[in-house]
XYZ file of C-alpha atoms in Angstrom:
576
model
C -7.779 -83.397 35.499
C -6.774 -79.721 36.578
C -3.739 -78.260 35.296
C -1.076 -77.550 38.678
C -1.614 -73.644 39.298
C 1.340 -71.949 39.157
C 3.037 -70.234 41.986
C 5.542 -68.038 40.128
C 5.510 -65.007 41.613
C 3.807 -62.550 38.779
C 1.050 -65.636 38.198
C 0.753 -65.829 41.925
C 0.581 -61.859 41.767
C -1.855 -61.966 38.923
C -4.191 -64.531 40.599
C -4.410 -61.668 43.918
C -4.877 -58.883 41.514
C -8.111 -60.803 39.965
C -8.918 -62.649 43.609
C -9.259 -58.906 44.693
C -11.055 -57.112 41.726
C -13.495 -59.804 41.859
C -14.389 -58.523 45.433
C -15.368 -55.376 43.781
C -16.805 -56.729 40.995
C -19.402 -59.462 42.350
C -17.180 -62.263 40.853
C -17.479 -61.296 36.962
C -14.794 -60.794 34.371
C -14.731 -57.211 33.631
C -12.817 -57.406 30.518
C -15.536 -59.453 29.131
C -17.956 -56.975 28.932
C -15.432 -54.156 28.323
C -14.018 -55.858 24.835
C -18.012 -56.849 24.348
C -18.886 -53.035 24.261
C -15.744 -52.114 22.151
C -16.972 -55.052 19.897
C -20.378 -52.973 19.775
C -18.911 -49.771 19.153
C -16.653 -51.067 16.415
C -19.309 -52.624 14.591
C -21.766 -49.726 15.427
C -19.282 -47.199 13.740
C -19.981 -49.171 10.554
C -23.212 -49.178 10.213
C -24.803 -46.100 9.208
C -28.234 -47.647 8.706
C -28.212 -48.655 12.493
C -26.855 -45.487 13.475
C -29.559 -43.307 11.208
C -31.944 -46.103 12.453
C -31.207 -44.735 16.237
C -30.745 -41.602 15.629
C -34.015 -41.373 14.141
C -35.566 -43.113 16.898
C -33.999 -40.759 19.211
C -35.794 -37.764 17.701
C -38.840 -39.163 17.830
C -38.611 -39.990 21.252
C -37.425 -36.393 22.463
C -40.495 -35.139 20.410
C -42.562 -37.791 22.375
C -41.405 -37.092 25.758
C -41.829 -32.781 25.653
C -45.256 -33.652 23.762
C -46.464 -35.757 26.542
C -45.149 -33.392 28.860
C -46.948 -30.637 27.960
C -50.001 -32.983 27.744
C -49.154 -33.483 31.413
C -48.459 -30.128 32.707
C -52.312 -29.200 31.539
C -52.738 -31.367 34.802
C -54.637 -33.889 33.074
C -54.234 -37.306 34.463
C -52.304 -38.997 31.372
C -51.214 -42.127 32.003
C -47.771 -42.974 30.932
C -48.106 -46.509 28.950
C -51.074 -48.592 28.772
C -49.371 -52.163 28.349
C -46.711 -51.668 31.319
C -47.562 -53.669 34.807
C -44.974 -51.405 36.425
C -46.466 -47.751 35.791
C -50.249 -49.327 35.973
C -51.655 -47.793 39.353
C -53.434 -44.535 39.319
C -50.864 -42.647 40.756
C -48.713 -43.269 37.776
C -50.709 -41.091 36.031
C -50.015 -37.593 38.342
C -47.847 -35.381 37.551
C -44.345 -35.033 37.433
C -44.167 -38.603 37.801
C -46.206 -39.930 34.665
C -43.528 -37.837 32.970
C -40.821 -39.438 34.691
C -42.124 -42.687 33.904
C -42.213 -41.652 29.945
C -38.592 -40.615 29.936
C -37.902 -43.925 31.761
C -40.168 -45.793 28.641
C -38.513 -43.736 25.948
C -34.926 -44.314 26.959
C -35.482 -47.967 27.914
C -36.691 -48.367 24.237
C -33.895 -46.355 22.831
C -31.554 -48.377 24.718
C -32.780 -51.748 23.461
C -32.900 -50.804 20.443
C -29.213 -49.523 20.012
C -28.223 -52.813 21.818
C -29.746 -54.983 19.680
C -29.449 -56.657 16.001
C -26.123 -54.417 15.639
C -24.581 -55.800 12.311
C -21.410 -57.917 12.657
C -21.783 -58.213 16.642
C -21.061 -62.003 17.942
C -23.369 -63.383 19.642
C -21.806 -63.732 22.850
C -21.250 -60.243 22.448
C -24.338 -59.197 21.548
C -25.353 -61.454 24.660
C -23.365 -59.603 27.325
C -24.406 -56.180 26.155
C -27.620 -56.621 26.066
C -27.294 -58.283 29.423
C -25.442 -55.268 31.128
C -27.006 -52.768 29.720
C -30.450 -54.749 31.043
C -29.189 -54.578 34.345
C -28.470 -50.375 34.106
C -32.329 -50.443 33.050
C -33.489 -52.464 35.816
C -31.581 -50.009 38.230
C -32.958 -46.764 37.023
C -36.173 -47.620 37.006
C -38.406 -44.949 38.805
C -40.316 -48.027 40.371
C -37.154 -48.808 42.213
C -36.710 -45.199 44.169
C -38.392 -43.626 46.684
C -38.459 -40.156 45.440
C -39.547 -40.945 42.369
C -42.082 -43.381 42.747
C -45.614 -41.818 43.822
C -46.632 -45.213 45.396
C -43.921 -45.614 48.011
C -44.210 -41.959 48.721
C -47.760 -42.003 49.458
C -46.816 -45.074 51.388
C -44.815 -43.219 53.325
C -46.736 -40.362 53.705
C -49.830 -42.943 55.255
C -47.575 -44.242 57.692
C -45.794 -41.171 58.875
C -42.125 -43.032 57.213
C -42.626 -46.260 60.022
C -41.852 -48.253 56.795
C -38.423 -46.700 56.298
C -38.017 -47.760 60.219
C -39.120 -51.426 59.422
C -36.741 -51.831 56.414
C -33.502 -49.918 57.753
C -34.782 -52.732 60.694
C -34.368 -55.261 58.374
C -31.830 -54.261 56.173
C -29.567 -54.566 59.486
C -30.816 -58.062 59.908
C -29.919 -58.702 56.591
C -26.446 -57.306 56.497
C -26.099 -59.275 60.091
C -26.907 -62.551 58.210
C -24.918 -62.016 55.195
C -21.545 -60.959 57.806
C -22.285 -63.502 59.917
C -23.335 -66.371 57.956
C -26.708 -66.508 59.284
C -29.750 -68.319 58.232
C -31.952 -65.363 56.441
C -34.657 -63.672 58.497
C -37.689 -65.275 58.431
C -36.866 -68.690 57.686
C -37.005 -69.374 61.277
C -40.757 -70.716 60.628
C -38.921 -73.847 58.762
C -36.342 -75.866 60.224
C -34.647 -79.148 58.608
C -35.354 -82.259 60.538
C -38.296 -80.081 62.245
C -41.181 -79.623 59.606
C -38.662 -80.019 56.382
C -36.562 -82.735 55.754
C -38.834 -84.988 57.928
C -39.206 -88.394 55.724
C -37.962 -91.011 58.521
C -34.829 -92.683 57.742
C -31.518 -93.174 58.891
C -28.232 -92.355 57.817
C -26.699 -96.432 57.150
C -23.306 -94.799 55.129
C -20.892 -91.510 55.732
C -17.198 -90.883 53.905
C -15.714 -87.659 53.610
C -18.140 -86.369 50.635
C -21.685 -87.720 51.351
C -23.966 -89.345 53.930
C -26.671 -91.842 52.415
C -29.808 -91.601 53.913
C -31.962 -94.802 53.521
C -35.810 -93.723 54.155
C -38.555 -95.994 56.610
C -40.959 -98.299 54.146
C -44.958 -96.958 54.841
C -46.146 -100.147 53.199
C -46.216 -103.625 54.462
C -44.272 -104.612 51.011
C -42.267 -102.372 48.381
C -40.693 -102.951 44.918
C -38.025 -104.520 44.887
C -35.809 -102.822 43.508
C -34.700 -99.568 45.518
C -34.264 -96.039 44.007
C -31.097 -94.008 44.440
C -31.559 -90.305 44.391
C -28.257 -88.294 43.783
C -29.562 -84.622 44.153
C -27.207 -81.437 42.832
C -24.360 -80.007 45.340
C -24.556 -76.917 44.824
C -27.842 -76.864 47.144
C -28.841 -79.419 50.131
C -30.726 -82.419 49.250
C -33.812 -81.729 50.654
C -35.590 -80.210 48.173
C -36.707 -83.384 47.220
C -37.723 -83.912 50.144
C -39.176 -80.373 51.872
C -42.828 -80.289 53.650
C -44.473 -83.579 53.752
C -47.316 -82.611 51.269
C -44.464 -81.563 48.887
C -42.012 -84.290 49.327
C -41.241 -86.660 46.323
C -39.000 -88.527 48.843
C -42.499 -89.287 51.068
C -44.208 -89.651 47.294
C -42.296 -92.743 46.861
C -41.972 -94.033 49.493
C -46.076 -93.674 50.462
C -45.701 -95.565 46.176
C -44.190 -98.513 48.073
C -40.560 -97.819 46.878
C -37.067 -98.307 48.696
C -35.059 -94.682 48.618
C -32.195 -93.432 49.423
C -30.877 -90.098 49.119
C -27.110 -88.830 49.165
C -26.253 -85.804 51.197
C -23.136 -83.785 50.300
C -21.069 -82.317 52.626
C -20.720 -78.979 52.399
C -17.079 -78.258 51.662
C -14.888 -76.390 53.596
C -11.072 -75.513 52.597
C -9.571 -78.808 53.369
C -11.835 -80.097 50.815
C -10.349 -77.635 48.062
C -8.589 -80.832 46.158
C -11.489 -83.083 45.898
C -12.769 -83.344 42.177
C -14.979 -84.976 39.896
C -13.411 -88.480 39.782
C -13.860 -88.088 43.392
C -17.689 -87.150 43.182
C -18.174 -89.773 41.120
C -16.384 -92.297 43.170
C -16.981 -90.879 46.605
C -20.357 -90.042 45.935
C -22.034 -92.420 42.944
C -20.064 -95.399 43.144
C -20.039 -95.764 47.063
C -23.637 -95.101 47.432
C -24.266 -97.735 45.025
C -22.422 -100.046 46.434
C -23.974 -99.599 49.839
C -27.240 -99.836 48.602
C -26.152 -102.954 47.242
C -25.484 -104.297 50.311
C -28.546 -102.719 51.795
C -30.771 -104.744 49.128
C -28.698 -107.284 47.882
C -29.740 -109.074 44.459
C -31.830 -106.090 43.171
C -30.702 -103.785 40.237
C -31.256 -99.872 41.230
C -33.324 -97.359 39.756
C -31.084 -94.132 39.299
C -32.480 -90.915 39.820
C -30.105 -87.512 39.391
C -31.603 -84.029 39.496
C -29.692 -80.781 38.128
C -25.686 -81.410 38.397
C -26.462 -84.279 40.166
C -28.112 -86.036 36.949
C -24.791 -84.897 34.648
C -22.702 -86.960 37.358
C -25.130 -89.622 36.868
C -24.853 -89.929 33.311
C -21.399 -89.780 33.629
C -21.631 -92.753 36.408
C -23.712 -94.616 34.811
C -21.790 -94.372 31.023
C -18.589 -95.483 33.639
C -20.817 -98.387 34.578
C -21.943 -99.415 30.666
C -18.055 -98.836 30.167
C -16.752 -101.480 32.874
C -20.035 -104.081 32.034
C -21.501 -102.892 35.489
C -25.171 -104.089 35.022
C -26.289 -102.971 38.863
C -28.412 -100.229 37.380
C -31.784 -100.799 36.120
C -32.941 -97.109 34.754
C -31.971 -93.865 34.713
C -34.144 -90.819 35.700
C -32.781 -87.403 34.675
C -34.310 -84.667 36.126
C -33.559 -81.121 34.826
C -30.227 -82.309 33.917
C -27.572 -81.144 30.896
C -25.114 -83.784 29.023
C -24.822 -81.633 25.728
C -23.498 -78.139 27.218
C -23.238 -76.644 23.434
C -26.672 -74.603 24.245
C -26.403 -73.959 28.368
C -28.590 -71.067 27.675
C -28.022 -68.034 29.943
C -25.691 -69.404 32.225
C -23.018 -69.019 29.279
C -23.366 -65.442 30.394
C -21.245 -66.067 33.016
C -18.933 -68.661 31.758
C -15.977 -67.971 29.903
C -11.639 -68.659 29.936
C -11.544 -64.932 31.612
C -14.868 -65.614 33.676
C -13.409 -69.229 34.747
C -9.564 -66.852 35.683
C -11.501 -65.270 37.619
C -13.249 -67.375 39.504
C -10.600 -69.800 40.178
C -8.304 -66.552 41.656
C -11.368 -66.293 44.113
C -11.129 -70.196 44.765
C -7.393 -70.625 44.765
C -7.778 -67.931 47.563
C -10.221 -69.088 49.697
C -10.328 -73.224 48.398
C -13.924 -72.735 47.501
C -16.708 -71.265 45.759
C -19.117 -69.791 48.234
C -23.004 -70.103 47.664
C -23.626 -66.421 47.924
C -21.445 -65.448 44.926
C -23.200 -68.261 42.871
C -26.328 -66.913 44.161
C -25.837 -63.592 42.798
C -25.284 -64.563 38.721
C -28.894 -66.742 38.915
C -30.267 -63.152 40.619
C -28.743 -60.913 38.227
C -30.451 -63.072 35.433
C -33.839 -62.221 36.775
C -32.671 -59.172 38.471
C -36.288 -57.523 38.349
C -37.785 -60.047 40.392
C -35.452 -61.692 42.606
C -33.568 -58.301 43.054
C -35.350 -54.989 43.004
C -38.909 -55.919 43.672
C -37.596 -57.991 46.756
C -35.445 -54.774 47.874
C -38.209 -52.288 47.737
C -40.684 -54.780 49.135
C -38.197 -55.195 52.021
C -36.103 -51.941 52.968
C -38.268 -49.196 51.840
C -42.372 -51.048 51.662
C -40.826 -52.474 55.577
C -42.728 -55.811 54.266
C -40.458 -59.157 55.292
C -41.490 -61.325 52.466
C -42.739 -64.624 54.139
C -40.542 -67.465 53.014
C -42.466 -70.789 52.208
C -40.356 -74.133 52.163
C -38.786 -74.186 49.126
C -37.706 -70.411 49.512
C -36.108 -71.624 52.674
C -34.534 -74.135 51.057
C -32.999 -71.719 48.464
C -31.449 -69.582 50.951
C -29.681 -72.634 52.185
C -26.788 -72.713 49.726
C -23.232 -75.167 49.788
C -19.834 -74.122 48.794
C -17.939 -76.203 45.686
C -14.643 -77.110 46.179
C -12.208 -75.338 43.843
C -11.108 -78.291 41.550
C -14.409 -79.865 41.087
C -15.637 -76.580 39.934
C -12.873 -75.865 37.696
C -13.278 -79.197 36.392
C -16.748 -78.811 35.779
C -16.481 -75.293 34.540
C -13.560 -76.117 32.233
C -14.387 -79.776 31.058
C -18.488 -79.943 30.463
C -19.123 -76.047 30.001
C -16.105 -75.094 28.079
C -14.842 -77.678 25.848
C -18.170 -79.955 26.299
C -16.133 -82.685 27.060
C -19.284 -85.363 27.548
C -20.910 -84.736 24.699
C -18.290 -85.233 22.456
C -17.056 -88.503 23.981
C -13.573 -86.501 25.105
C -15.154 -87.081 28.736
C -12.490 -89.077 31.353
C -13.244 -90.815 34.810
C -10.400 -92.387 36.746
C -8.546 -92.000 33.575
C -10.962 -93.726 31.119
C -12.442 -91.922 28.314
C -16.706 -92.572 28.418
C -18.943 -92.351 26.423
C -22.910 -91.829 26.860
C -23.670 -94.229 23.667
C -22.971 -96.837 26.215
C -25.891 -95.860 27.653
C -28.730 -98.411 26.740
C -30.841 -98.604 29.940
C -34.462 -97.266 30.074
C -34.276 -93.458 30.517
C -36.897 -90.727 31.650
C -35.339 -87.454 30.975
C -37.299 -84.646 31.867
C -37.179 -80.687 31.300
C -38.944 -77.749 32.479
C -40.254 -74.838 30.238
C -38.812 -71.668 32.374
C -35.587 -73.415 33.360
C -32.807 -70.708 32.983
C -30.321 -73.020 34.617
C -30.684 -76.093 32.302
C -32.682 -75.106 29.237
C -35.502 -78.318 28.024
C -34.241 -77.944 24.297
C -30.269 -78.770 26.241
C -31.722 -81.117 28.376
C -33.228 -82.989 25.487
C -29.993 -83.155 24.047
C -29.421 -86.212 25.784
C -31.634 -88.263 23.474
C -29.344 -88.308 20.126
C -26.721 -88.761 22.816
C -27.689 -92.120 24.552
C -28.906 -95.343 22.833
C -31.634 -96.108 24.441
C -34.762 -98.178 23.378
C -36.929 -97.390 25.926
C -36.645 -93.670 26.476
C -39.157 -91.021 27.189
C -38.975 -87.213 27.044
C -41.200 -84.924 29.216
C -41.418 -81.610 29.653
C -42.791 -79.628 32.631
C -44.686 -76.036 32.781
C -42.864 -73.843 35.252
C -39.031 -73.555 36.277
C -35.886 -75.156 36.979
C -37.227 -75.741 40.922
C -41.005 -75.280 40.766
C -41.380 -77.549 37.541
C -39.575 -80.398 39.799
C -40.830 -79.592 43.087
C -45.059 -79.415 42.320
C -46.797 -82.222 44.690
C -48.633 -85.135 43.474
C -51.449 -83.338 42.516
C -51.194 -79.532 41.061
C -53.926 -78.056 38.920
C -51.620 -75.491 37.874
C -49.269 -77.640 35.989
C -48.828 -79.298 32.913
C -47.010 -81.768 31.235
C -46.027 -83.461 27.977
C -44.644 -86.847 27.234
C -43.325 -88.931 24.548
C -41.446 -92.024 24.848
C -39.768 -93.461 21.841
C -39.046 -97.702 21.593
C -36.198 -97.542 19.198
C -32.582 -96.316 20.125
C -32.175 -94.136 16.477
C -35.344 -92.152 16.027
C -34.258 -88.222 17.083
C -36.772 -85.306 16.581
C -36.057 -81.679 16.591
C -37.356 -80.330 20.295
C -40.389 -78.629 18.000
C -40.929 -81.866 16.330
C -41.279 -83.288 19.620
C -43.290 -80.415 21.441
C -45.776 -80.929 18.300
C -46.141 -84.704 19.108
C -46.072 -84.918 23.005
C -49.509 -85.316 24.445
C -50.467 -82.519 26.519
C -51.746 -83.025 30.319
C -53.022 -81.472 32.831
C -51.655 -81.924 36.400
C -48.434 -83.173 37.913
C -45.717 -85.337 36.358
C -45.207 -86.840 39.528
C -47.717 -89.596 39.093
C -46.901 -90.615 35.628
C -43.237 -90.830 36.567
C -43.922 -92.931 39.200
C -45.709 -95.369 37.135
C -42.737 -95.040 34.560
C -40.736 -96.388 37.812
C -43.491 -99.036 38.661
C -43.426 -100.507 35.157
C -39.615 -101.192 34.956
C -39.835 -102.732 38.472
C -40.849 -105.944 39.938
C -44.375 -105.950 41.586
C -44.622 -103.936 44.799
C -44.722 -107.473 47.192
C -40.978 -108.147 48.085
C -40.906 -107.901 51.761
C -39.353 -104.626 53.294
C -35.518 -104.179 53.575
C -34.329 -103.987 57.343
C -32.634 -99.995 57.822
C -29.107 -100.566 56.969
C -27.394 -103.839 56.916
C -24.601 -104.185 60.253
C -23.191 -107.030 59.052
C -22.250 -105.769 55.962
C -20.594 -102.899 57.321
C -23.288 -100.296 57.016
C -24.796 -99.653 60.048
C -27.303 -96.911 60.995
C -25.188 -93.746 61.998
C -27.850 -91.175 62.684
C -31.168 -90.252 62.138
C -32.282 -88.296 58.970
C -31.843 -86.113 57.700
C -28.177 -86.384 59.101
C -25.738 -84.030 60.039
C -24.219 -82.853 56.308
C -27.073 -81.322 55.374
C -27.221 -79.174 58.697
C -23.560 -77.329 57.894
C -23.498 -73.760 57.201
């Protein structure tokens, strides 16, 4: 549980000050990165090698840049790298700019260099240097400014500047969106309940944290035993469930499977005391038990996705705790129980980071989407933050959003104590892993776990790294457990159709509850394959189930006390 915050006035003061400098800025600690680079300079003032190391380097690079300048003033086309995507087009290689560019190369390199393998620097440290001063790179980059790039210029010059018109257009769209909590432009093409989010079902359960959305059977028989889908919060639910041809939801239930799906609300201020015993009760528990009365004598297959599968595991070790046997598997998807390794998240979590963000939550009783948005952009800042802005306010091009861009764009706020608790008791201290983990009071523990598990990471996740993810297998006693591993990110990995040439997959599956490989150990033995996961999963789903010839549930049960409220995709999932 949360500590009471303190309301003594210089605390109370204190919490304004960093409420207010967080305004300025983005949300992160500043004294993080300030006592990071003192730790640098400190450790760089001892270490002469490093220094002569740099100093030489510096030297050469002068003598580099006025030698290729003088190459270039001959008039020469010289190009000004072979091996770098971003200075690649012919015009790269005019004058002044090719010259431009090799300053840009030269100090980039110099930078790196001088920010990296500094002797005695932590690693976190070392991390958040190297992370800042990546993001100072990424801003002066000649690619990234009109005057100095020879492509946008001769853009401009072709279209007498009507680019510059489209983008100031749009970046006044944009600004109008951001101010007035607007859908983006041009997501109007996809709308939820219109062409995403379209699975029939009905909404047959709402409290004051989720809706449960039970989806219509397309077979004349199913399994019997339904599937539970508990999706992360921090987004909307229907990313499982976006166009029809990308829909797992529609997957599995064209498969001939029962589903339901839980759809947070999206907190508002009144919400600001709900936590995780209450996500876990509100949301886990309750849904369980309505689908329990929904389809009565059938154990559940579990399925959680991102910080929807932690609250899983930590349901379903509640469950193992109390001899709860409703459960018959759990499916984790993307999701972290071991946060000793959260990979470049940790960037951004920290006992100053976590002041700081609770001053902005304290304030306003939750943590908005948009400044959660911005630490995943900054962490791929060239591509989800400069090429998008030139593309967009100087190119005049409006990127076309596809369905699950759309969905990305349509973010939730947390409410303040569940994300302190979150922040605080899995990121921190690592609370689950370590079996120092508490729900309504009562210490779990994942070894409880024994139930056949399918845990599943993607290559390019930056939000839950595989090797974290696959954590969960010294941490669970399962006999029946398999691993797999998905090409492509935290999103595309997941969200890849039923049949997708471009990925691949590996799986293992281990029949004893003690054998534990290193994650290259396993990567060496997993079978490689071509194609989606989707299909194998859902055979993994068909083999712990009954045969697919129990006769359709009815949409909700009335009688029971769960009555159809609304048709999906249901009203949560449509607040702003």
């Amino acid at each position: 549980m949360t500590q009471p915050v303190s309301n003594t006035m210089p605390e109370a003061l204190a919490r304004e000050m960093r409420a207010q400098l967080a305004a300025v800025t983005g949300g992160l600690a500043p004294d993080d990165y300030a006592q990071a680079w003192w730790d640098w300079y400190l450790n760089m003032a001892q270490a002469p090698d490093k220094q002569a190391e740099i100093a030489n380097s510096a030297f050469q690079a002068v003598a580099d840049h006025f030698s290729f300048a003088a190459k270039a003033a001959t008039g020469t086309p010289v190009a000004p790298a072979s091996d770098d995507k971003r200075f690649a087009a012919e015009a790269w290689s005019q004058w002044p700019f090719n010259v431009m560019a090799r300053g840009y190369l030269n100090w980039e390199q110099l930078v790196k260099q001088a920010t990296s393998q500094v002797p005695g620097l932590s690693g976190r440290n070392a991390d958040l240097v190297k992370f800042s001063s990546q993001q100072v790179l990424e801003a002066a980059s000649p690619t990234n400014h009109l005057l100095a790039n020879p492509e946008l210029l001769e853009l401009t010059r072709a279209q007498s500047g009507q680019n510059l018109v489209a983008g100031f257009k749009h970046w006044i769209e944009d600004a109008d969106a951001m101010l007035n909590h607007k859908a983006p432009a041009g997501s109007g093409e996809f709308k939820v309940g219109e062409n995403i989010a379209v699975t029939p079902g009905k909404v047959v359960y709402r409290n004051e944290l989720i809706e449960l959305i039970q989806y219509a059977p397309t077979t004349p028989t199913v399994h019997a035993e339904p599937i539970l889908i508990v999706p992360a919060w921090i987004m909307k639910f229907y990313i499982l469930d976006l166009s029809p041809n990308n829909s797992l939801v529609r997957y599995l239930v064209d498969k001939g499977h029962t589903v339901f799906m839980i759809s947070w609300k999206n907190p508002n201020q009144a919400d600001r005391n709900l936590g995780m015993d209450d996500y876990c009760n509100l949301g886990v528990r309750d849904a369980l038990q309505a689908v329990g009365a929904i389809v009565p004598n059938a154990k559940v297959q579990a399925v959680g996705y991102c910080i929807g599968g932690t609250l899983l595991s930590i349901a379903a070790a509640d469950l193992a705790r109390q001899g709860d046997k409703r459960l018959a598997s759990v499916t984790l998807l993307a999701a972290q129980t071991d946060f000793s390794e959260p990979g470049e998240l940790s960037l951004f979590i920290s006992p100053r980071q976590l002041e700081m963000l609770e001053a902005v939550m304290q304030k306003a009783g939750v943590l908005s989407s948009d400044k959660m948005g911005a630490s995943f952009m900054l962490l791929r800042s060239r591509d989800l933050l400069w090429n998008p802005m030139v593309n967009t306010y100087i190119k005049g091009k409006r990127e076309k959003l596809n369905d699950l861009m759309t969905w990305n764009s349509d973010g939730t706020r947390m409410p303040c104590r569940m994300h302190s608790e979150y922040l605080k008791r899995l990121y921190l201290q690592n609370d689950l892993a370590t079996g120092r983990f508490g729900v309504n009071g009562e210490p779990i523990s994942l070894s409880a776990i024994t139930l056949p598990l399918f845990v599943l990471g993607t290559e390019a996740d930056h939000v839950a790294p595989w090797k974290s993810v696959y954590k969960a297998r010294a941490l669970t006693r399962s006999t029946d457990y398999t691993f797999a591993l998905v090409s492509a990110g935290h999103n595309g990995g997941i969200v890849c159709g039923p049949e997708n040439p471009k990925r691949r997959f590996r799986e293992r599956t281990w029949t004893d509850a003690d054998t534990v490989w290193s994650p290259d150990e396993w990567l060496e033995r997993a079978r490689l394959q071509q194609g989606s996961w989707w299909p194998s999963w859902q055979a993994w789903l068909a083999r712990h189930s009954g045969p697919p010839d129990a006769p359709c549930p009815s949409l909700g049960n009335a009688d029971a006390g769960y009555a159809i409220l609304h048709d999906a995709p249901g009203t949560y999932v449509l607040q702003r």
